[in-house]
Amino acid sequence: MSHRAGRARALLSEGKRSERRLGLWLSAPAMIIMVAVTGWPIIYSFLLSLQRNDLRFPQDQVWIGLDNYGTVLASPYWWNAFWVTILITVVSVAVELVLGMLLAIVMYRTLVGKGLVRTVMLIPYGIVTVAAAYGWKYAWTPGTGWLANLLPAGSAPLTERGPAIAIIIVAEIWKTTPFMALLLMAGLAVVPEELLRAASMDGASRRQRFVRVTLPLMKPAILVALLFRTLDAFRIFDNIYVLTNGAQDTSSVSITAYHNLIGGLNLGIGSTMSVLILITVAIIAFIFIKMFGAAAPGGDGR
Amino acid sequence: MKARWALVDLVVLVYALVPVLWIVSLSFKDPSTFTDGSFVPTRWTWANYSGIFRNDDFTRGLINSIGIGLISTFVAILFGTMAAYAVARLTFPGKKVLVGFSLLIAMFPQISLVTPLFQIERGLGLFNTWLGLILPYITFALPLTIYTLSAFFREIPWELEKAAKMDGATPFQAFRQVIAPLAAPGMVTTAILAFITCWNDFLFAISLTSSNAARTAPATISFFTGSSQFEDPTGSISAAAVVITAPIVIFVLFFQRRIVAGLTSGAVKG
Amino acid sequence: MAEIVLDGVTKRYPDGTTAVDRFDLRIADHEFVILVGPSGCGKSTTLNMIAGLEDITEGELRIDGARVNEKAPRDRDIAMVFQSYALYPHMTVRENIAFPLKLAKLAKTEIDAKVEHAADLLDLKPHLDRRPANLSGGQRQRVAMGRAIVRSPKAFLMDEPLSNLDAKLRVQMRTSISRLQKNLGTTTVYVTHDQTEAMTLGDRIVIMRSGLIQQVGAPQELYDHPANLFVAGFIGSPSMNFLPAEVSEGGLRTGIGTIPLGDRVRRAMATRRVPGEVIVGLRPEAFQDAALAGDPGHGGTFTDSVDILESMGSEKLAYFTLESGAAQSEHLAEVARDAGADDVPGVVQIVAQLDPKSAAREGRPMKIWFDSDAVHLFDPKSGSNLTEV
């Protein structure tokens, strides 16, 4: 009796077992590539950060423990870049959220030329960042640029720290607002039309409907958009490289790390910065997920 | 009512197009007029375009971009579709790990990968090769691919597979004759999104290449110095910028609905 | 055409829940069997096990004498019609119906002939080259049926195929399904939650609840001789009235007065132990307007004011509310829950089906006669019908 039940138990999970096998086989290639290309390099990067390793002096490699970290964290260049990055991140994400929401509403609800608006908005999303960056650079270059020439004569905004950062922020916002808008539009689309109609019947004005019905229901979408855009903004590189290449203390952390690595060929310091950047990003993500309980895609929100 | 929306639309159009039109305009400006600062060219010329196409580096860069982009996209779609199907349909151990890991990579700062890859690829002889860029491109395209495709797969009703089973299909026949045709549009969209991601990359391209053997177009542009040391590269750069933007604009024009559907996980279908 | 036997078939999930418990049934060749019950009773799970879409935990499933527990759906030669129809959206109607034949690698001419024949039977000829998205609900349902019949399988399995149709269409489709099955003579197992469908379509009905079979029998059999409280309350619309009662020498003391002991009740009390407190069951048609009933002798009367009156044209339904002092049975509460009705504690509602000529008026008192021979007695603890042998 129990032997028969045992056979039945083994047979019943045959279907489940082959499903599990299939699942593992299908996801293996993707998993292997992702792990292989990031796994070892991250570990290697950490190891490099513990060495004095400068490609210009290859015979000078030595394990120095956490000394690099000391050097970097004591360096004004690093902290400069760090705060500039934070500034750019906070300002651009904040503006993008508002602008993106407005844009999402337009893309979703406009009565005229919906297709046209959506198509056109995808262009900043799709355009090569560097290409757009050159456009902005030339626009603000005195003489060449139509924007520069709107300013009082003699001002070269890209050569001054404050204005340069402002320009970088504008370039970032211009490029990535459409993506934010698309994520938010997904959230908008999920709000059931019936709820809005019910609110209407209950006497809510358009503004009230938006604030009291739409926004709360969009919370998960907003949080996901915020999370990804914040992390994206922190990694800013392309726009700064083209616009100022970090001159006048406008570097972001990625630019500084790049300069040390490829420019200075200093693997040790470059790796240290990379690891610090990675840690910062992890902390930001952690804060987001903890503080806001963000239902990231892939969580149980599915 | 419509008039108000039309006005708003106009603002949006201006927002999106003015910077683009500026670069286009620059690319047609006669080099002697570069410093006149006007938005519209006062003197038109094709010289900037003919110049860049005579430039070996640039044409090579285009070829690299296209080749590397297509190969990376193809592999990312292949692996991504398989993984997305597994994630959307099956239960298996490690599913959460897969999803979590793709999320991690989506949030990963690329510079942190550039540093070790720079050294590792030089050691492996992958530096300045197509493969050297293809591998990180695939890796960074996979999270997007898996996410978008699993959303598409989830749209296909489960019962269709059951019905196919009852109709006498093997799992492979069910996939090929029922699932695949329904997933095909989603795969096209995802391929476009993945290609845009690869085409757009700059950091890896400038860090992991040293010559036009593997340098992609965006990176090539940043190395432009004009046809001679004394010539202002503004024209060449603008023309090149327009050239590498054109394909993307065409994609977007033809596939807007699909792209919007893909990026909004199917919530907005046009 | 085949005989299907379920021998102690059980479905248990890894977390311990039992969806289907020791299901025993022998379905004869050509028979139309209905599995009916409230949601969660296990009827769809049973159907899926017959189909092969779910594994059988214990017990044996035999088709034409051969054990098929381990066989994949495609090897069992049975066809299924899904609640949502599951039509392939990217194929035309013709391709949808032809799909199973294509998979079986039949010759093209044969496939075409069979598809035409099925389309003829189901009146789908004008729609053969359209896509499911362009069809109405009823047409889609017929395409789903077409896909099932075209293979001439050993048996049809149908999972609530009419639930997604509107009321009128459902009635139409019921008769055409019935006609089709008689025409083709294929063994059919049909799942529904609607007792009307069950009563009208089946040769035999299997009533399920919480994974267990409550009763198996022909529709009239279940109606006249329900084995327990649940079956009595489930079959028949409007459903049977239940009244808590005290057994006494003079009769059954209930909220509508003392019911004299009829023959059936006396026989029950003689052959088995009847508890002091029972539940009396009386179908709405056991009542009549006293003014029109005359005095047939074997009944009683009560007077109450009509709460609500529903005029159906062919009959009148009068609702009365009684205060009830006796405690409600657990079973009654569960039956109410299963039926989706929320009982107001301490109140019992009686539905009486009256002749359309009755002068009943809402809010006015009425004298109602009831047939004490039609009384069923149920044990309040086990729910079993004490008046059935």
Coordinates of C-alpha atoms in Angstrom, one line a residue, chain B residues 100-226:
Chain B
G100 CA 17.0 39.6 -8.5
F101 CA 20.2 39.5 -10.3
S102 CA 18.8 41.1 -13.5
L103 CA 17.5 43.9 -11.3
L104 CA 21.0 44.3 -9.8
I105 CA 22.5 44.6 -13.2
A106 CA 19.9 47.2 -14.3
M107 CA 21.0 49.3 -11.3
F108 CA 24.7 48.7 -11.8
P109 CA 27.0 51.7 -12.4
Q110 CA 28.8 50.9 -15.6
I111 CA 32.0 52.6 -14.6
S112 CA 32.4 50.0 -11.9
L113 CA 32.5 47.4 -14.5
V114 CA 34.7 49.4 -16.9
T115 CA 37.6 49.4 -14.4
P116 CA 38.1 45.6 -14.1
L117 CA 37.0 44.9 -17.7
F118 CA 39.7 47.2 -18.9
Q119 CA 42.3 45.1 -17.3
I120 CA 40.7 41.7 -17.8
E121 CA 40.0 42.2 -21.5
R122 CA 43.6 43.3 -22.1
G123 CA 44.7 40.1 -20.4
L124 CA 42.3 38.0 -22.4
G125 CA 43.1 39.7 -25.7
L126 CA 39.5 40.9 -25.9
F127 CA 40.5 44.6 -25.7
N128 CA 39.6 46.6 -28.8
T129 CA 37.7 43.7 -30.3
W130 CA 34.0 43.3 -31.2
L131 CA 33.6 40.5 -28.6
G132 CA 35.1 42.8 -26.0
L133 CA 32.1 45.1 -26.4
I134 CA 29.5 42.5 -27.3
L135 CA 29.8 40.7 -23.9
P136 CA 29.1 43.7 -21.7
Y137 CA 26.4 44.9 -24.1
I138 CA 24.6 41.6 -23.9
T139 CA 24.9 41.7 -20.1
F140 CA 23.4 45.1 -19.8
A141 CA 20.7 44.5 -22.4
L142 CA 19.5 41.3 -20.7
P143 CA 17.6 42.8 -17.7
L144 CA 15.6 45.0 -20.0
T145 CA 15.0 42.1 -22.4
I146 CA 13.9 39.7 -19.7
Y147 CA 11.6 42.3 -18.1
T148 CA 9.9 43.4 -21.3
L149 CA 9.6 40.0 -22.8
S150 CA 8.1 38.4 -19.6
A151 CA 5.5 41.1 -19.6
F152 CA 4.6 40.1 -23.2
F153 CA 4.6 36.4 -22.3
R154 CA 2.3 37.0 -19.4
E155 CA -0.2 38.5 -21.8
I156 CA -0.7 35.2 -23.6
P157 CA -3.4 33.3 -21.9
W158 CA -2.3 30.2 -20.1
E159 CA -5.3 28.3 -21.4
L160 CA -4.0 28.4 -24.9
E161 CA -1.2 26.1 -24.0
K162 CA -3.6 23.8 -22.2
A163 CA -5.9 23.7 -25.2
A164 CA -2.9 22.9 -27.4
K165 CA -2.0 20.0 -25.1
M166 CA -5.6 18.7 -25.3
D167 CA -5.5 19.1 -29.1
G168 CA -2.5 16.8 -29.2
A169 CA 0.5 19.0 -29.3
T170 CA 3.9 18.2 -27.8
P171 CA 5.4 21.0 -25.7
F172 CA 7.6 22.0 -28.6
Q173 CA 4.7 22.0 -31.0
A174 CA 2.7 24.1 -28.6
F175 CA 5.5 26.6 -28.4
R176 CA 6.2 26.8 -32.1
Q177 CA 2.6 26.9 -33.4
V178 CA 0.8 28.8 -30.7
I179 CA 3.1 30.7 -28.4
A180 CA 5.9 31.8 -30.7
P181 CA 3.6 33.5 -33.3
L182 CA 1.9 35.4 -30.4
A183 CA 5.2 36.4 -28.9
A184 CA 6.8 37.5 -32.1
P185 CA 5.6 41.2 -32.0
G186 CA 6.9 41.4 -28.4
M187 CA 10.2 40.1 -29.5
V188 CA 10.5 42.6 -32.3
T189 CA 9.8 45.5 -29.9
T190 CA 12.2 44.2 -27.3
A191 CA 14.9 43.8 -30.0
I192 CA 14.4 47.4 -31.0
L193 CA 14.8 48.5 -27.4
A194 CA 17.9 46.4 -26.9
F195 CA 19.4 47.7 -30.1
I196 CA 18.8 51.3 -29.0
T197 CA 20.6 50.5 -25.7
C198 CA 23.6 49.1 -27.5
W199 CA 23.7 51.8 -30.1
N200 CA 23.6 54.5 -27.5
D201 CA 26.5 53.2 -25.4
F202 CA 29.5 55.6 -24.9
L203 CA 31.4 54.7 -21.8
F204 CA 32.3 51.1 -22.7
A205 CA 33.0 52.2 -26.2
I206 CA 35.6 54.7 -25.3
S207 CA 37.1 52.7 -22.5
L208 CA 37.4 49.3 -24.0
T209 CA 38.6 50.3 -27.5
S210 CA 41.7 52.0 -28.8
S211 CA 41.3 52.1 -32.5
N212 CA 38.7 51.9 -35.2
A213 CA 39.0 48.1 -35.1
A214 CA 36.2 48.1 -32.6
R215 CA 35.4 51.7 -31.7
T216 CA 31.7 52.4 -32.2
A217 CA 30.3 55.5 -33.8
P218 CA 29.5 57.6 -30.7
A219 CA 33.0 57.1 -29.4
T220 CA 34.5 57.9 -32.8
I221 CA 32.7 61.2 -32.9
S222 CA 34.3 62.2 -29.6
F223 CA 37.7 61.7 -31.2
F224 CA 37.0 63.9 -34.2
T225 CA 39.5 66.6 -34.7
G226 CA 38.3 67.8 -38.1

